[in-house]
Coordinates of C-alpha atoms and ligand atoms in Angstrom, one line a residue:
X55 CA 85.2 42.5 70.5
X56 CA 84.1 39.1 71.9
X57 CA 80.6 39.0 73.3
X58 CA 80.5 39.1 77.1
X59 CA 76.7 39.0 77.5
X60 CA 75.7 36.1 79.8
X61 CA 72.8 33.6 79.5
X62 CA 69.6 35.2 80.7
X63 CA 69.1 33.0 83.8
X64 CA 72.6 33.6 85.0
X65 CA 72.8 34.1 88.8
X66 CA 74.8 37.1 90.1
X67 CA 75.5 37.6 93.7
X68 CA 77.8 37.6 96.7
X69 CA 79.2 35.1 99.2
X70 CA 79.9 35.2 102.9
X71 CA 80.7 32.9 105.9
X72 CA 79.0 33.2 109.2
X73 CA 82.0 33.6 111.5
X74 CA 83.6 36.2 109.2
X75 CA 80.4 38.2 108.7
X76 CA 77.6 37.6 111.2
X77 CA 78.9 38.2 114.7
X78 CA 76.3 38.0 117.6
X79 CA 78.4 35.1 118.8
X80 CA 76.7 35.0 122.3
X81 CA 73.2 36.0 121.2
X82 CA 70.1 34.1 120.2
X83 CA 71.2 30.9 122.0
X84 CA 74.2 30.3 119.7
X85 CA 76.9 27.9 121.0
X86 CA 80.6 28.3 120.5
X87 CA 82.5 27.4 117.4
X88 CA 86.2 26.6 117.2
X89 CA 86.6 29.9 115.2
X90 CA 85.3 31.8 118.2
X91 CA 88.7 31.1 120.0
X92 CA 90.8 32.3 117.0
X93 CA 92.7 35.6 117.5
X94 CA 93.3 38.1 114.8
X95 CA 96.6 38.1 113.0
X96 CA 98.4 39.2 109.9
X97 CA 100.9 37.8 107.3
X98 CA 103.7 38.2 109.8
X99 CA 101.7 37.1 112.9
X100 CA 99.6 34.0 112.2
X101 CA 96.3 33.6 114.0
X102 CA 96.3 31.2 117.0
X103 CA 94.0 29.7 119.6
X104 CA 94.9 30.2 123.3
X105 CA 94.7 26.9 125.1
X106 CA 95.1 26.1 128.8
X107 CA 96.9 23.0 130.0
X108 CA 95.8 21.2 133.2
X109 CA 98.7 22.7 135.1
X110 CA 97.4 26.2 134.2
X111 CA 100.1 27.0 131.6
X112 CA 99.0 28.5 128.4
X113 CA 99.9 27.4 124.9
X114 CA 99.2 29.1 121.6
X115 CA 98.9 26.6 118.8
X116 CA 99.0 28.3 115.4
X117 CA 95.7 27.6 113.9
X118 CA 93.2 28.5 111.4
X119 CA 90.8 25.7 112.3
X120 CA 92.4 24.2 115.4
X121 CA 94.0 21.4 113.4
X122 CA 96.8 23.4 111.8
X123 CA 99.2 22.2 114.4
X124 CA 99.2 19.4 116.9
X125 CA 97.2 20.2 120.0
X126 CA 97.6 18.0 123.1
X127 CA 94.5 16.1 124.1
X128 CA 94.4 17.8 127.5
X129 CA 94.5 21.4 126.2
X130 CA 91.3 23.4 126.5
X131 CA 90.6 26.6 124.6
X132 CA 90.1 29.7 126.7
X133 CA 89.4 33.4 126.0
X134 CA 92.1 35.9 127.2
X135 CA 91.1 39.5 128.0
X136 CA 93.8 41.3 126.0
X137 CA 93.1 39.3 122.8
X138 CA 90.8 40.3 120.1
X139 CA 88.5 37.5 118.6
X140 CA 87.2 38.7 115.3
X141 CA 84.3 36.2 115.0
X142 CA 82.5 37.7 118.0
X143 CA 81.4 40.8 116.4
X144 CA 82.6 40.1 112.8
X145 CA 80.8 43.0 110.9
X146 CA 77.5 42.4 112.6
X147 CA 75.3 41.0 109.8
X148 CA 73.4 39.5 112.7
X149 CA 71.9 43.0 113.5
X150 CA 72.3 44.6 110.1
X151 CA 71.0 42.0 107.7
X152 CA 68.2 44.2 106.4
X153 CA 70.5 47.0 105.5
X154 CA 73.1 44.7 103.9
X155 CA 70.5 42.8 101.9
X156 CA 69.1 46.0 100.6
X157 CA 72.6 47.1 99.6
X158 CA 73.2 43.9 97.8
X159 CA 69.8 44.0 96.1
X160 CA 70.7 47.6 95.0
X161 CA 73.4 46.1 92.7
X162 CA 70.9 43.7 91.2
X163 CA 72.1 40.6 93.0
X164 CA 69.6 37.7 92.5
X165 CA 71.4 35.2 94.7
X166 CA 73.2 35.5 98.1
X167 CA 75.5 32.7 99.3
X168 CA 75.8 32.6 103.1
X169 CA 76.6 29.9 105.6
X170 CA 74.4 28.8 108.4
X171 CA 76.2 28.8 111.8
X172 CA 75.9 25.2 112.9
X173 CA 76.1 26.2 116.6
X174 CA 73.3 28.7 116.2
X175 CA 71.1 25.7 115.3
X176 CA 72.6 23.0 117.5
X177 CA 74.6 24.9 120.1
X178 CA 76.8 21.9 121.1
X179 CA 76.0 19.8 118.1
X180 CA 74.4 17.1 120.2
X181 CA 71.0 18.5 121.2
X182 CA 67.8 16.6 120.6
X183 CA 66.0 19.7 119.4
X184 CA 67.3 22.6 117.4
X185 CA 67.5 26.1 118.8
X186 CA 64.4 27.9 117.6
X187 CA 65.9 31.3 117.9
X188 CA 68.7 30.3 115.6
X189 CA 66.3 28.9 113.0
X190 CA 64.2 32.0 113.2
X191 CA 67.2 34.2 112.4
X192 CA 67.8 32.5 109.1
X193 CA 64.1 32.5 108.4
X194 CA 64.2 36.2 108.7
X195 CA 67.2 36.5 106.4
X196 CA 65.6 34.3 103.7
X197 CA 62.4 36.2 103.9
X198 CA 64.2 39.4 103.5
X199 CA 66.0 38.1 100.5
X200 CA 62.7 37.1 99.0
X201 CA 61.5 40.7 99.2
X202 CA 64.1 41.5 96.7
X203 CA 63.7 38.4 94.6
X204 CA 67.1 37.1 95.7
X205 CA 67.5 33.4 96.2
X206 CA 69.6 31.9 98.9
X207 CA 72.6 29.6 98.2
X208 CA 73.2 28.0 101.6
X209 CA 76.5 26.6 102.7
X210 CA 75.6 24.0 105.3
X211 CA 79.1 23.9 106.8
X212 CA 81.7 26.6 106.1
X213 CA 85.0 25.2 107.7
X214 CA 83.4 25.0 111.1
X215 CA 82.2 22.7 113.9
X216 CA 80.5 23.4 117.2
X217 CA 83.4 23.5 119.7
X218 CA 81.9 20.6 121.7
X219 CA 82.2 18.3 118.8
X220 CA 85.9 19.2 118.4
X221 CA 86.6 18.6 122.0
X222 CA 84.5 15.5 122.6
X223 CA 85.0 13.6 119.4
X224 CA 88.2 14.9 117.8
X225 CA 86.0 16.5 115.1
X226 CA 85.5 14.8 111.8
X227 CA 88.0 12.0 112.8
X228 CA 84.9 10.4 114.4
X229 CA 82.1 8.9 112.5
X230 CA 79.8 10.1 115.2
X231 CA 80.0 13.6 113.7
X232 CA 78.4 12.2 110.5
X233 CA 75.2 11.6 112.3
X234 CA 75.2 15.0 113.9
X235 CA 75.8 16.6 110.6
X236 CA 73.0 14.7 108.8
X237 CA 70.6 15.6 111.6
X238 CA 71.6 19.3 111.3
X239 CA 71.2 19.2 107.5
X240 CA 67.8 17.5 107.8
X241 CA 66.7 20.3 110.2
X242 CA 67.7 22.9 107.6
X243 CA 66.0 21.1 104.7
X244 CA 62.8 20.8 106.8
X245 CA 62.8 24.5 107.7
X246 CA 64.1 26.2 104.6
X247 CA 63.6 23.6 101.9
X248 CA 60.5 25.4 100.5
X249 CA 62.6 28.5 99.9
X250 CA 66.1 27.3 99.0
X251 CA 67.0 25.3 95.9
X252 CA 70.8 25.5 95.9
X253 CA 72.9 24.0 98.7
X254 CA 76.6 23.5 99.4
X255 CA 77.4 20.6 101.8
X256 CA 81.0 21.9 102.7
X257 CA 83.3 24.8 102.0
X258 CA 86.7 24.3 100.5
X259 CA 86.8 20.7 101.5
X260 CA 90.1 20.1 99.6
X261 CA 91.8 22.4 102.0
X262 CA 92.0 19.4 104.3
X263 CA 95.2 18.4 102.5
X264 CA 96.9 21.4 103.8
X265 CA 95.4 23.2 106.8
X266 CA 91.8 22.4 107.7
X267 CA 88.9 22.3 108.4
X268 CA 88.3 19.0 110.1
X269 CA 88.5 19.9 113.8
X270 CA 91.0 17.2 114.6
X271 CA 93.7 17.9 117.1
X272 CA 96.6 16.2 115.3
X273 CA 97.7 17.5 111.9
X274 CA 98.8 14.1 110.7
X275 CA 97.6 12.9 107.3
X276 CA 96.0 9.7 108.7
X277 CA 93.5 11.7 110.9
X278 CA 93.0 14.3 108.1
X279 CA 92.2 11.9 105.4
X280 CA 90.0 9.8 107.6
X281 CA 88.2 13.0 108.5
X282 CA 87.9 13.8 104.8
X283 CA 86.3 10.3 104.2
X284 CA 83.8 10.9 107.0
X285 CA 82.9 14.3 105.4
X286 CA 82.5 12.7 102.0
X287 CA 80.0 10.2 103.5
X288 CA 78.2 13.0 105.5
X289 CA 77.9 15.0 102.3
X290 CA 76.6 12.1 100.3
X291 CA 74.0 11.2 102.9
X292 CA 72.9 14.9 103.0
X293 CA 72.6 15.0 99.2
X294 CA 70.4 11.8 99.2
X295 CA 68.2 13.1 102.0
X296 CA 68.0 16.6 100.4
X297 CA 66.9 15.1 97.0
X298 CA 64.2 13.1 98.8
X299 CA 62.9 16.0 100.9
X300 CA 63.2 18.8 98.4
X301 CA 62.1 17.9 94.8
X302 CA 64.1 20.4 92.8
X303 CA 67.1 20.8 95.1
X304 CA 70.6 21.0 93.7
X305 CA 73.7 20.2 95.6
X306 CA 77.3 21.2 95.3
X307 CA 80.3 21.2 97.6
X308 CA 82.9 23.8 97.3
X309 CA 86.6 23.5 96.3
X310 CA 89.5 25.9 96.7
X311 CA 90.6 26.0 93.0
X312 CA 93.9 27.6 92.7
X313 CA 94.9 26.7 89.1
X314 CA 98.2 24.8 89.3
X315 CA 100.9 25.3 86.6
X316 CA 104.2 23.5 86.2
X317 CA 107.1 25.9 86.6
X318 CA 108.8 24.5 83.4
X319 CA 108.2 21.9 80.7
X320 CA 110.9 19.7 82.2
X321 CA 109.2 16.2 82.3
X322 CA 109.8 15.9 86.1
X323 CA 108.1 19.2 86.7
X324 CA 105.2 18.2 84.5
X325 CA 104.8 14.9 86.3
X326 CA 105.0 16.5 89.8
X327 CA 102.4 19.0 88.5
X328 CA 100.1 16.0 87.5
X329 CA 100.5 14.5 91.0
X330 CA 99.9 17.8 92.8
X331 CA 96.9 18.4 90.7
X332 CA 95.5 15.0 91.6
X333 CA 95.7 16.0 95.2
X334 CA 92.9 18.4 94.4
X335 CA 91.0 16.1 92.0
X336 CA 90.9 13.5 94.8
X337 CA 88.2 15.6 96.5
X338 CA 86.3 16.6 93.4
X339 CA 86.4 13.2 91.8
X340 CA 85.1 11.4 94.9
X341 CA 82.3 13.8 95.5
X342 CA 81.5 14.6 91.8
X343 CA 81.9 11.1 90.3
X344 CA 80.9 9.1 93.4
X345 CA 83.9 6.8 93.9
X346 CA 87.6 6.7 95.0
X347 CA 89.8 7.1 91.9
X348 CA 92.6 4.7 90.9
X349 CA 95.3 7.2 92.1
X350 CA 94.0 7.5 95.7
X351 CA 96.7 5.2 97.2
X352 CA 99.3 7.4 95.6
X353 CA 97.8 10.5 97.3
X354 CA 97.6 8.7 100.6
X355 CA 101.3 7.9 100.4
X356 CA 102.2 11.6 100.2
X357 CA 100.5 12.0 103.6
X358 CA 101.5 8.8 105.4
X359 CA 97.9 7.5 105.3
X360 CA 97.9 3.8 106.3
X361 CA 94.3 2.9 105.9
X362 CA 90.9 4.6 105.5
X363 CA 88.3 3.0 107.6
X364 CA 85.0 2.6 105.6
X365 CA 81.7 1.2 106.7
X366 CA 80.0 -1.4 104.5
X367 CA 77.5 1.1 103.0
X368 CA 79.9 4.0 102.4
X369 CA 80.7 3.1 98.7
X370 CA 77.0 3.0 97.8
X371 CA 76.4 6.2 99.7
X372 CA 79.2 8.0 97.8
X373 CA 77.8 6.8 94.5
X374 CA 74.1 7.6 95.3
X375 CA 75.0 11.0 96.9
X376 CA 77.0 12.5 94.1
X377 CA 77.0 16.3 93.7
X378 CA 74.7 17.9 91.1
X379 CA 77.1 20.7 90.3
X380 CA 80.7 21.6 91.0
X381 CA 81.3 24.9 92.8
X382 CA 84.6 26.5 93.7
X383 CA 86.4 29.5 94.9
X384 CA 89.0 31.1 92.6
X385 CA 91.4 33.8 93.7
X386 CA 94.8 32.9 92.2
X387 CA 97.0 30.4 90.6
X388 CA 100.0 28.5 91.9
X389 CA 103.2 27.2 90.3
X390 CA 104.9 24.0 91.2
X391 CA 108.1 22.2 90.4
X392 CA 109.6 18.8 91.1
X393 CA 110.7 18.5 94.7
X394 CA 108.3 21.1 96.1
X395 CA 106.4 20.1 99.2
X396 CA 102.9 18.8 98.6
X397 CA 100.4 21.7 98.9
X398 CA 103.2 24.2 98.8
X399 CA 101.0 27.2 98.0
X400 CA 103.2 30.0 96.8
X401 CA 106.2 27.8 96.8
X402 CA 107.4 28.6 93.3
X403 CA 106.8 32.1 91.9
X404 CA 105.3 32.7 88.5
X405 CA 107.3 35.5 86.8
X406 CA 104.4 36.3 84.5
X407 CA 102.0 37.4 87.2
X408 CA 101.6 40.4 89.5
X409 CA 100.7 39.7 93.2
X410 CA 98.3 41.3 95.7
X411 CA 99.8 42.8 98.9
X412 CA 99.1 39.4 100.5
X413 CA 101.3 37.7 97.8
X414 CA 98.4 36.1 95.9
X415 CA 99.2 36.0 92.1
X416 CA 96.5 37.7 90.0
X417 CA 95.6 35.4 87.1
X418 CA 92.3 36.0 85.3
X419 CA 93.0 33.5 82.5
X420 CA 93.5 30.9 85.2
X421 CA 89.8 31.2 86.0
X422 CA 88.9 30.4 82.4
X423 CA 91.4 27.5 82.5
X424 CA 90.0 25.9 85.5
X425 CA 86.4 26.3 84.5
X426 CA 87.2 24.3 81.4
X427 CA 89.3 21.8 83.2
X428 CA 86.6 21.0 85.8
X429 CA 83.9 20.7 83.1
X430 CA 86.0 18.6 80.8
X431 CA 86.6 16.2 83.7
X432 CA 83.4 16.0 85.6
X433 CA 80.8 17.1 83.0
X434 CA 78.5 18.7 85.5
X435 CA 77.5 22.4 85.6
X436 CA 79.8 24.6 87.5
X437 CA 79.1 27.5 89.9
X438 CA 81.8 30.1 90.8
X439 CA 80.9 30.8 94.4
X440 CA 83.9 32.9 95.5
X441 CA 86.2 35.3 93.7
X442 CA 87.7 38.7 94.5
X443 CA 90.7 40.6 95.5
X444 CA 91.8 41.4 99.0
X445 CA 93.2 44.9 98.9
X446 CA 94.0 47.8 101.2
X447 CA 91.4 50.5 100.7
X448 CA 92.0 54.2 101.5
X449 CA 88.6 55.9 102.3
X450 CA 88.3 59.7 102.1
X451 CA 86.7 61.8 104.8
X452 CA 83.3 60.6 103.8
X453 CA 84.4 57.0 103.9
X454 CA 84.2 56.8 100.1
X455 CA 86.7 54.5 98.4
X456 CA 87.8 54.9 94.8
X457 CA 88.8 51.3 94.2
X458 CA 89.8 51.2 90.5
X459 CA 92.2 48.3 91.3
X460 CA 89.2 46.2 92.4
X461 CA 87.2 47.1 89.3
X462 CA 90.2 46.0 87.2
X463 CA 90.5 42.7 89.0
X464 CA 86.8 41.9 88.8
X465 CA 86.5 43.1 85.2
X466 CA 89.3 40.8 84.0
X467 CA 88.0 37.8 85.9
X468 CA 84.4 38.3 84.8
X469 CA 85.6 38.7 81.2
X470 CA 87.6 35.4 81.5
X471 CA 84.5 33.8 82.9
X472 CA 82.3 35.1 80.1
X473 CA 84.8 33.7 77.6
X474 CA 84.6 30.3 79.2
X475 CA 80.8 30.4 78.9
X476 CA 80.4 32.0 75.5
X477 CA 83.5 30.7 73.6
X478 CA 84.3 27.4 75.4
X479 CA 80.6 26.6 76.1
X480 CA 81.2 25.7 79.8
X481 CA 77.8 25.5 81.5
X482 CA 78.0 27.9 84.5
X483 CA 75.1 28.5 86.8
X484 CA 76.3 31.8 88.3
X485 CA 78.9 33.9 90.1
X486 CA 78.9 35.0 93.7
X487 CA 81.8 37.3 94.5
X488 CA 83.5 37.0 97.9
X489 CA 82.6 39.5 100.6
X490 CA 80.4 42.0 98.7
X491 CA 80.2 43.9 102.0
X492 CA 83.7 44.1 103.7
X493 CA 84.2 41.3 106.2
X494 CA 86.9 39.7 108.3
X495 CA 89.7 37.8 106.5
X496 CA 89.7 34.1 107.1
X497 CA 93.5 33.5 106.8
X498 CA 94.7 36.5 108.7
X499 CA 91.7 37.6 110.8
X500 CA 92.3 41.2 109.6
X501 CA 89.8 43.7 108.5
X502 CA 92.2 45.6 106.4
X503 CA 92.2 42.8 103.7
X504 CA 89.0 44.0 102.1
X505 CA 87.1 42.4 99.2
X506 CA 83.9 44.4 99.3
X507 CA 82.0 46.7 97.0
X508 CA 80.7 48.3 100.2
X509 CA 83.1 49.7 102.8
X510 CA 82.5 48.9 106.4
X511 CA 83.9 51.4 108.9
X512 CA 85.8 49.0 111.2
X513 CA 89.5 48.4 111.9
X514 CA 91.5 45.2 112.7
X515 CA 90.5 45.4 116.4
X516 CA 86.8 45.9 115.8
X517 CA 86.8 49.7 116.4
X518 CA 84.6 51.9 114.2
X519 CA 81.0 52.8 113.6
X520 CA 80.4 49.8 111.3
X521 CA 78.7 52.2 108.9
X522 CA 78.3 50.9 105.4
X523 CA 79.3 53.1 102.4
X524 CA 79.3 51.9 98.8
X525 CA 82.6 52.1 97.0
X526 CA 83.2 53.1 93.4
X527 CA 83.1 49.4 92.4
X528 CA 79.5 49.3 93.7
X529 CA 78.1 51.2 90.8
X530 CA 80.4 49.5 88.4
X531 CA 79.1 46.1 89.5
X532 CA 75.5 47.3 89.3
X533 CA 76.0 48.3 85.6
X534 CA 77.6 44.9 84.8
X535 CA 74.7 43.1 86.3
X536 CA 72.1 45.4 84.7
X537 CA 73.6 44.6 81.3
X538 CA 74.1 41.0 82.2
X539 CA 77.8 41.2 81.4
X540 CA 77.6 43.5 78.3
X541 CA 79.2 46.4 80.3
X542 CA 82.4 44.3 80.5
X543 CA 83.0 45.2 76.9
X544 CA 83.1 49.0 77.8
Ligands
BGP603 C1 88.3 31.1 101.1 C2 87.2 31.0 102.2 C3 86.6 32.2 102.7 C4 87.4 33.5 102.5 C5 88.3 33.5 101.2 C6 89.3 34.7 101.2 O1 89.3 30.3 101.4 O2 86.2 30.1 101.8 O3 86.1 32.0 103.9 O4 87.7 34.2 103.5 O5 88.9 32.3 101.0 O6 90.4 34.4 102.0 P1 91.0 35.4 103.0 O7 89.8 35.9 103.8 O8 91.9 34.7 103.8 O9 91.5 36.5 102.2

């Protein structure tokens, strides 16, 4: 049996995002986010924003982040009475953070990754002064974590923008948003810097190549890749500032790492796979190594990008504001073949892998593979900041869930991670599983796609008591953490 015990300072924890977890969308002076206008959905019925045209007619652009489909400049988002908007209540961490943190601490978590809601701090994004009530909320969260010796891992921006910045500036397509982001980040460093060492500048930034999250109204590659450049610069400026303001601070950004396999060893499939892979490396290379790679023009050509506008100091900023570690989410792998569309997730099936009810292939070895791949290439420590399995739970009358399938998934993935660390010697700072307490799904807005080790009594339309009940996997995870991985061998 290979040793699964992890290094003694390994960080164990969970990860969440404000608009999927926090709720309290109109409390404490919080402004609106683009996510607040997003309806719930399912695999069959994609989420959308309801938008009103000047003549009063309504349109429903399909959207995860407002930019998944072209939206006319005149369209304004509105709320419709008979629609359900999951971010408004989410699962109410806003009012239940003490109970939730206690539950997480009960498993032995020593780190909690959460995102700060930008519009809770700057309601429109443009205020001179931050919203004190918003700052105080996260003070309370961080202080509560400290009671249990859990450290915060803060995502500064998880796929979101204050709605005003989307409407007024076309989101990240405008360089103006860089300044607002840097001011927002500086406010967080000033306030929480004494209690937070690990920071993520953006969540899943490489998702820009497919569906988000830039807040631009047109889904064309030109706007998207310009927005990405502006986000790279914003991240690099925040990293430089953070390093100055907080002596020991460490910065990552977060990548959606679905390991990509070629469907066959046919040279054309192999070459397509190389190119598809570079579409992801583009983001990691620029932020992790500090410069645009040689293959950037090839990537731009896939997305009809004519020209990326850069300011004179941008190159220096990218170099000086490199990330300290590489963090990523890992849920699944993907298989591609020559002729597939770029970013054709799920385009080719992998006959060797089983899938979740949402069609996500389950591939633990893919996690070990990509940990190695990232470290081989970037040579900076890595941090797995999301992983887990969205499943349909069947609670009994006491709301207890016997989730052996989740235990199996986590056991296999954690074992693969331990092998990458112990056998391949990949330096890995920690592991924060996705959604330790059930929360709302990002892609479908459902509640029934659950990741948690703690069940939350709430349905897809927000009905339920919101009571929290530990599942079977809760005690299993507690034991894994207590033994620092050794229990994975049982
Ligand atoms: C990542 C996001 C998370 C999250 C997770 C699971 O892409 O960073 O916000 O929700 O995926 O995805 P889903 O909720 O769609 O199952």
